[in-house]
Structure formats: C-alpha cells, structure tokens
mmCIF file of C-alpha atoms in Angstrom:
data_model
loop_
_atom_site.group_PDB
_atom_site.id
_atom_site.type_symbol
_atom_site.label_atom_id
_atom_site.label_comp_id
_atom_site.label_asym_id
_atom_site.label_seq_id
_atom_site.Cartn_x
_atom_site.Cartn_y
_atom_site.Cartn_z
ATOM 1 C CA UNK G 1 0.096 2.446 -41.731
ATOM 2 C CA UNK G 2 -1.565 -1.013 -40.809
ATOM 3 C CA UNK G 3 0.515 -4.086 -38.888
ATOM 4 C CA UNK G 4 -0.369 -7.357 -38.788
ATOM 5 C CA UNK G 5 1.715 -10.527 -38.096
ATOM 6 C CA UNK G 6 1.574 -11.561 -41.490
ATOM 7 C CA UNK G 7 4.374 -11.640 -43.888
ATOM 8 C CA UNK G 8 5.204 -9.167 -46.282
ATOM 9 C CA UNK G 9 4.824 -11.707 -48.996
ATOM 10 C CA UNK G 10 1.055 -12.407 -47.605
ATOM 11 C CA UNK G 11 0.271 -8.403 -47.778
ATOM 12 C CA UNK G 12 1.676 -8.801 -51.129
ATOM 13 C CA UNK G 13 -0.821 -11.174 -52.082
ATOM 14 C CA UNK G 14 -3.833 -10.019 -50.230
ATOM 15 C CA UNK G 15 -3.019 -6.545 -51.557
ATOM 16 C CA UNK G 16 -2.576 -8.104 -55.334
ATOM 17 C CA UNK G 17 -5.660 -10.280 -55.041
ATOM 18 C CA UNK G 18 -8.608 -8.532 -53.114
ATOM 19 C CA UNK G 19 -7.595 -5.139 -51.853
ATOM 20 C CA UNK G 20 -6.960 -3.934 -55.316
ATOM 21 C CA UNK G 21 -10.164 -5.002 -56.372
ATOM 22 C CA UNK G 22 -11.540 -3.071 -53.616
ATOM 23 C CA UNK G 23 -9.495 0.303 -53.616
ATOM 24 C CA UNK G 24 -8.262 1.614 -56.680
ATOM 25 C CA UNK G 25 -4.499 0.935 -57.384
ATOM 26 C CA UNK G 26 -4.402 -0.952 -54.101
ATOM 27 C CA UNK G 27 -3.241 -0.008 -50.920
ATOM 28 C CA UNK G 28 -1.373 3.093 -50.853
ATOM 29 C CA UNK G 29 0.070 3.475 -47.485
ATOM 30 C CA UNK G 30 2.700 0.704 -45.743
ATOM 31 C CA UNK G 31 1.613 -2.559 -44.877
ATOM 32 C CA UNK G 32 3.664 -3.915 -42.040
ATOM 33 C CA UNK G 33 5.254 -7.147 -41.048
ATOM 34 C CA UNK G 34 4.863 -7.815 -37.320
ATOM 35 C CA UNK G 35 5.737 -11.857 -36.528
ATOM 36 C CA UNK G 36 6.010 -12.696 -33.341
ATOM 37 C CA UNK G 37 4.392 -9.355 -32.204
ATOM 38 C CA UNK G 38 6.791 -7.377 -31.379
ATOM 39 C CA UNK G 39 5.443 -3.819 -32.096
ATOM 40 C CA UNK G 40 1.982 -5.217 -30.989
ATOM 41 C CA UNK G 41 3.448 -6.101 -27.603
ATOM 42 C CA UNK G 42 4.591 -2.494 -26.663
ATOM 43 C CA UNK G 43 1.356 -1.114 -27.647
ATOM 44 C CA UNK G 44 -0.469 -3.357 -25.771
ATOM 45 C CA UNK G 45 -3.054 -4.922 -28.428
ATOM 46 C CA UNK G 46 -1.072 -8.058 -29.235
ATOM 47 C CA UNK G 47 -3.217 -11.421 -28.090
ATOM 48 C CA UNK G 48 -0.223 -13.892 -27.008
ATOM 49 C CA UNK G 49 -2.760 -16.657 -26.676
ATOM 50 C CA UNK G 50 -4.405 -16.473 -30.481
ATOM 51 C CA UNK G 51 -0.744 -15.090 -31.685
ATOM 52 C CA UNK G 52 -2.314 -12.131 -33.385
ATOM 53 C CA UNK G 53 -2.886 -8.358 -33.566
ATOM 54 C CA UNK G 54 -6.301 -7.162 -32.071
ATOM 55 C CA UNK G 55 -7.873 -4.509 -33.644
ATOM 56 C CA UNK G 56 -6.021 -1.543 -32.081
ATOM 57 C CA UNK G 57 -6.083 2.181 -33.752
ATOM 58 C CA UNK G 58 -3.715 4.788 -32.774
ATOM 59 C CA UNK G 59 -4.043 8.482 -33.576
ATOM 60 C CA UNK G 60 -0.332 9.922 -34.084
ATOM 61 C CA UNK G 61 0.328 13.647 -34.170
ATOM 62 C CA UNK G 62 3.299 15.112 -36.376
ATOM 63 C CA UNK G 63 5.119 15.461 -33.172
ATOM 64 C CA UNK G 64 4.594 11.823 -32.440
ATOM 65 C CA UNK G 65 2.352 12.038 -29.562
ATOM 66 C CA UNK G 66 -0.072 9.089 -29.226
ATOM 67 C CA UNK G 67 -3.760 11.597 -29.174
ATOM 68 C CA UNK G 68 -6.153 8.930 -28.810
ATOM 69 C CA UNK G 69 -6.975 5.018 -29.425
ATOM 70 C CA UNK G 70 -9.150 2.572 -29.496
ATOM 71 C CA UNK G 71 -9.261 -1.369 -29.736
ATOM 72 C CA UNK G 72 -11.726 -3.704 -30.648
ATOM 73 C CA UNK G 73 -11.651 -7.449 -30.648
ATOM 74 C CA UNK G 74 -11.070 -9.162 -33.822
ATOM 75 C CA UNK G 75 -15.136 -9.870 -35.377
ATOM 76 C CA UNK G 76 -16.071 -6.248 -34.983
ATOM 77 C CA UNK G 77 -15.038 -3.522 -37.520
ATOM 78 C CA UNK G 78 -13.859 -0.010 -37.124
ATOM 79 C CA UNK G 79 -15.841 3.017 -38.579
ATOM 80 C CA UNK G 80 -13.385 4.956 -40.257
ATOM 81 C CA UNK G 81 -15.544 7.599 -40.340
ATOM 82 C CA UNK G 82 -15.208 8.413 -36.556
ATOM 83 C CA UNK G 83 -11.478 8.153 -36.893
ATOM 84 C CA UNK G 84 -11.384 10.610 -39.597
ATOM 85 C CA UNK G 85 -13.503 13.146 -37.638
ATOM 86 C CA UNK G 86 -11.343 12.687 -34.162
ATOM 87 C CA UNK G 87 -8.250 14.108 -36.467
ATOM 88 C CA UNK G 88 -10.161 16.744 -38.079
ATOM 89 C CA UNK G 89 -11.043 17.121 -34.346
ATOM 90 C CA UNK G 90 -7.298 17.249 -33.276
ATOM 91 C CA UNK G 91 -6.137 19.826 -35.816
ATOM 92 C CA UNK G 92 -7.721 22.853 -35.151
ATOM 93 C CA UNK G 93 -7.100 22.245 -31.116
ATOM 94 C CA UNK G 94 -3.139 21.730 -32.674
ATOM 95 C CA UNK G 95 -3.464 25.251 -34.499
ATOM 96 C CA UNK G 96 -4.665 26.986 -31.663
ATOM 97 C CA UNK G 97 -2.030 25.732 -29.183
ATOM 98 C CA UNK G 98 -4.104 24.716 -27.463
ATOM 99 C CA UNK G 99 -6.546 27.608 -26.555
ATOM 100 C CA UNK G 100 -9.332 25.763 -28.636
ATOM 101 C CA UNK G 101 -11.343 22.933 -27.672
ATOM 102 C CA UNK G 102 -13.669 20.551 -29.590
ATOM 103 C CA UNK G 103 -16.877 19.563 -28.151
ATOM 104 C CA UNK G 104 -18.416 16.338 -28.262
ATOM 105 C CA UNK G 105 -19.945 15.687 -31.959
ATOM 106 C CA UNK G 106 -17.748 18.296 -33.316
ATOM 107 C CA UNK G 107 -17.079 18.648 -37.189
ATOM 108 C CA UNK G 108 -15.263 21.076 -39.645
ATOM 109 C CA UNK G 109 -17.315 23.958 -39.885
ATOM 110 C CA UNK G 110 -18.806 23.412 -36.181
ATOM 111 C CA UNK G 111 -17.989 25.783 -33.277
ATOM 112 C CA UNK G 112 -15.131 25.411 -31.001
ATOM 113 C CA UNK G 113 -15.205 26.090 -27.350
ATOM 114 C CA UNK G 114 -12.691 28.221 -25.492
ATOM 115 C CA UNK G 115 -11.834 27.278 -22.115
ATOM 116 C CA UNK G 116 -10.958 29.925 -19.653
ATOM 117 C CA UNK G 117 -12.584 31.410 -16.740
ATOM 118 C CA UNK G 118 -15.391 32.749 -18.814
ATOM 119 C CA UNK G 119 -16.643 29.402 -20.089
ATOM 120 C CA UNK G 120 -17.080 28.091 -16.369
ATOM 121 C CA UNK G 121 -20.451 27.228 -15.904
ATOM 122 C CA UNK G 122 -21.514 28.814 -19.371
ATOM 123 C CA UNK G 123 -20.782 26.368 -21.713
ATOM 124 C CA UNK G 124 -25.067 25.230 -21.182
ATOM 125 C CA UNK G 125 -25.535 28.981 -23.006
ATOM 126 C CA UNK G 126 -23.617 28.458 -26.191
ATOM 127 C CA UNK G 127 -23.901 24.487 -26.550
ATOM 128 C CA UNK G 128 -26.649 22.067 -26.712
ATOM 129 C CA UNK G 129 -26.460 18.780 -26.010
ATOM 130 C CA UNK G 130 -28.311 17.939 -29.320
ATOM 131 C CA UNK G 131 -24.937 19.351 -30.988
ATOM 132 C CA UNK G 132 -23.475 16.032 -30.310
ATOM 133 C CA UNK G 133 -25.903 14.344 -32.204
ATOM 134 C CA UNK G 134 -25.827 16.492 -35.524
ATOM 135 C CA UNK I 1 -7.603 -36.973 -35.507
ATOM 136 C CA UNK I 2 -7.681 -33.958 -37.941
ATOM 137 C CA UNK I 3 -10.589 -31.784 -37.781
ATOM 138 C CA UNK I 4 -12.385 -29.261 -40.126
ATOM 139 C CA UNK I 5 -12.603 -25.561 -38.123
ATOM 140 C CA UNK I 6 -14.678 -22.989 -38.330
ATOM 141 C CA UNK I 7 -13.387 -20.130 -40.405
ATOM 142 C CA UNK I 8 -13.203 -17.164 -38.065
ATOM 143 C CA UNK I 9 -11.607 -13.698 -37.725
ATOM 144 C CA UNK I 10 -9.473 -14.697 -35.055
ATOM 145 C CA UNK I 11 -6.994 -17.197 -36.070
ATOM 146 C CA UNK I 12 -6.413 -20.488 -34.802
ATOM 147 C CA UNK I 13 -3.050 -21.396 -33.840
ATOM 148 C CA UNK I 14 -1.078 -24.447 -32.709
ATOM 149 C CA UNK I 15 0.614 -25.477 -29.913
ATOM 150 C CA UNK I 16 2.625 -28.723 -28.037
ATOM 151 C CA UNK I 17 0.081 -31.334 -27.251
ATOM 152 C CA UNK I 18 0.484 -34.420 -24.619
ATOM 153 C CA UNK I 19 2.606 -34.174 -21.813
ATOM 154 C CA UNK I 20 3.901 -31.224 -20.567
ATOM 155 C CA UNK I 21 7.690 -30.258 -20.737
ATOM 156 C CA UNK I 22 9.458 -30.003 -17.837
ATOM 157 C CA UNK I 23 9.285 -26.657 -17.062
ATOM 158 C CA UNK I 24 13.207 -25.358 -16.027
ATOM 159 C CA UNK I 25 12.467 -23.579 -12.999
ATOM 160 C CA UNK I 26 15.315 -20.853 -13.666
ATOM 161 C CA UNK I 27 15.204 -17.245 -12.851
ATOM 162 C CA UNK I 28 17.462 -14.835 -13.671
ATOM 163 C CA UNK I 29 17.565 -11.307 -13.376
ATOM 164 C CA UNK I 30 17.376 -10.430 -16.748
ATOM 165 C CA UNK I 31 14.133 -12.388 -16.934
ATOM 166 C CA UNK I 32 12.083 -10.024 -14.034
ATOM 167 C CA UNK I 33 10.948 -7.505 -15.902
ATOM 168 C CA UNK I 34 8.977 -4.930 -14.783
ATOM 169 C CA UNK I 35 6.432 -4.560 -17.563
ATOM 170 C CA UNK I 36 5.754 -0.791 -18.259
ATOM 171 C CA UNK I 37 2.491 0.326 -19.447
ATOM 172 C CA UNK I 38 4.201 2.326 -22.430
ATOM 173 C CA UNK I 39 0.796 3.558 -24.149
ATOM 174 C CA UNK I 40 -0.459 7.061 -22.699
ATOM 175 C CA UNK I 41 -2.256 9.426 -24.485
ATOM 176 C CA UNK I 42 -0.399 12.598 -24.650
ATOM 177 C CA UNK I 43 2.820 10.698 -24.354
ATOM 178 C CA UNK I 44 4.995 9.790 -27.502
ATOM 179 C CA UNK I 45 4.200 6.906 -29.608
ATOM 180 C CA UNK I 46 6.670 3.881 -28.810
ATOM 181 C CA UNK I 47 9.435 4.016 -32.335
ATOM 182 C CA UNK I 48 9.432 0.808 -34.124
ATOM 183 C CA UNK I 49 10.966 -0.241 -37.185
ATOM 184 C CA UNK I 50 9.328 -2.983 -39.273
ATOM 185 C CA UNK I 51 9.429 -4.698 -42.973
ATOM 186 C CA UNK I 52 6.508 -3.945 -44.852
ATOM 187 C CA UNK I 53 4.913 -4.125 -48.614
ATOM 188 C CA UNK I 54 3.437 -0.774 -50.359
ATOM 189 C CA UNK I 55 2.695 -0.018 -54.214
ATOM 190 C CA UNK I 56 4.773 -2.692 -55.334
ATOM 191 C CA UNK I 57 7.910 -2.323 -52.941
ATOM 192 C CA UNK I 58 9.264 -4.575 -50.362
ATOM 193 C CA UNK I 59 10.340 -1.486 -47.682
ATOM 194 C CA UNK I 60 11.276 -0.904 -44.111
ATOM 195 C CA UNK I 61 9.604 1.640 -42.150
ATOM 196 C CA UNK I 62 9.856 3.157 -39.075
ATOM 197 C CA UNK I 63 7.014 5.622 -37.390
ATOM 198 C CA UNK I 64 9.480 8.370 -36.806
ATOM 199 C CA UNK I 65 9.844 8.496 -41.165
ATOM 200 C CA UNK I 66 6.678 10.045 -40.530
ATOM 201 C CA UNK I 67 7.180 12.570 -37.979
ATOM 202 C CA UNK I 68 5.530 15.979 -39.287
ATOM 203 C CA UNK I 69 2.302 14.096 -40.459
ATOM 204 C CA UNK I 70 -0.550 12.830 -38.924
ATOM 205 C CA UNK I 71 -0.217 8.888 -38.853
ATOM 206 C CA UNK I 72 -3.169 6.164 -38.145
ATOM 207 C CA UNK I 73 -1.492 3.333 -36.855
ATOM 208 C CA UNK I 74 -3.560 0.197 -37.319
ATOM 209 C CA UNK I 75 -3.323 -2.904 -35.983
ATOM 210 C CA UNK I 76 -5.410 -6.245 -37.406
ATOM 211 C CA UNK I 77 -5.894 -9.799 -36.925
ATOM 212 C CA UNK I 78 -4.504 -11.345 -40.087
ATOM 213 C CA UNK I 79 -4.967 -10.779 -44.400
ATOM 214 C CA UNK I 80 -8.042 -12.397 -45.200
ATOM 215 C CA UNK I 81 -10.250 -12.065 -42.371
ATOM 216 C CA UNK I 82 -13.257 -10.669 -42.920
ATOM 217 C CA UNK I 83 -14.071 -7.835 -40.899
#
C-alpha cells in the first residue's frame, strides 16, 4: 500500500490521469490518505517542516513484523527491484523457522547458509564474496 | 510580492509571516510526551487505519486487513512529483 498526505480525491485523479497510462488498469493496491501525517509520524519518515511524507519503505511480514526499511529523501527514487529481492529473501528464512539464512546478494535459486556451530569460521569454504555481486 | 517557484519533488508549503505570535508559555502534563522510537525491525508494525482510493473505490484500510500477507508499505512526497 502507498501513503501520502494527499487526498483521496488527488489519488483519484493522479491514478485516473497518469498512473493508468503508466500501469495497466491503474493502480491496483490502496492508495492512502495521510493529512496532517499522522501514520507518517509514528513511523518516523514524516518531514514536519516541508509537511510531507519522505520516501520511507517498510517490509511487513504476514505476522506484522516490520523486517526491514529504508528511506530516502524526496528527489531520489527507489529500485523496486531490490525490494522485491529482500522479500524473496525473507521467505525462505520464514519457511525454515528460522534455521536458514540468506547471504548477501542472495536470489531464488541461490544457496542458503545454515548457521550453527558448523558454519563458524567456514562460511569462506562454501561462499565467495563475488556471490554478492551475481 | 508573489513569486514563481521552482517545481520540485519536495513540496513547498506555507506558513504565518510578520510578527511572531505570542507564544502561550503553558505546559501541561498531557503535553510532555516522551516520544518513543516505535519503528524496530523485528518488532510489529505500528496499526493504522486510513481513507484511501483503489480500482475505483473510495475505502478505509487498516494494515492489520492484511495480516497473513506480505505488505510493502510506502510512503511518498506528494501525486505528481516526479521521482
């Protein structure tokens, strides 16, 4: 879902006007109304002195569990990419409980680390540092 | 004098000009308020109801409708910008 402090008649109208033009049917998830900044406030990314949203990005789990974020001033964009590949990240650690870990540059179809004892001091054996960059 | 600006991604907003109001000087309890840092990873995502616009529907919707799912949460500066 996205919040700005917009009104839901402006999403309307963005939405109606541009975005649709730009993604197929429109938006399809919630756009949501936050004057005055309330909801920005308690997560910390609302500007009080421009009166607006900064760019902040919050990974939920289906438990509700904040697993990551990240926040950018306004003129920079996000790559949507990265947050894609952080839950694709998130899910397999999720399915394992916990006994699976994904290193850094990880993607579907890459391997995951298990920490334990074992792994202590071994992980230079089974990864390479160029994995992150793949 | 009015003033063409620059359009930005940030907005520009308002605000009182000339003197300053007398600031009332008046503190109650109510107003010290600890703020708490409420955003931790591994700690549950703050609940929040808000109005919102999708597919043609004026809705309301909280983050706990979407307990079960992965959710992005995204905040922005304002419809329109660029970025």
């Amino acid at each position: 879902m996205s919040v700005s402090i917009d009104s839901i008649f402006v999403h309307k109208m963005w939405d109606d006007n541009e975005l649709s033009k730009m993604v197929e049917q429109g938006i399809p998830f919630p756009m949501l109304s936050d004057g005055g900044g309330r909801v920005g406030k308690i997560y910390g990314i609302y500007d009080e002195d421009a009166g607006v949203e900064t760019r902040g990005r919050f990974i939920i789990d289906p438990d509700g569990i904040i697993q990551g974020y990240e926040v950018l001033t306004p003129p920079v964009g996000r790559n949507v990419m990265e947050t894609f590949r952080q839950i694709q990240a998130f899910q397999p650690v999720r399915k394992s409980k916990g006994t699976q870990a994904t290193p850094s540059g990880w993607k579907p179809g890459k391997m995951t680390l298990k920490p334990g004892p074992d792994l202590v001091g071994k992980v230079c054996d089974i990864w390479k540092p160029s994995m992150a960059f793949e | 004098m009015t003033e063409e600006i620059p359009a930005g991604c940030a907005r520009p907003t308002g605000g009182p000009t000339g003197e300053k109001p007398v600031e009332e000087v008046v503190l109650e309890k109510s107003e010290i308020k600890e703020e708490k840092i409420m955003i931790r990873v591994g700690r549950k995502a703050p609940d929040f109801t808000a109005p919102g616009y999708q597919k043609g529907k004026f809705i309301n919707a909280s983050l706990s409708d979407y307990l079960g799912k992965w959710v992005v949460l995204c905040f922005y500066p304002g419809d329109f910008t660029f970025v």
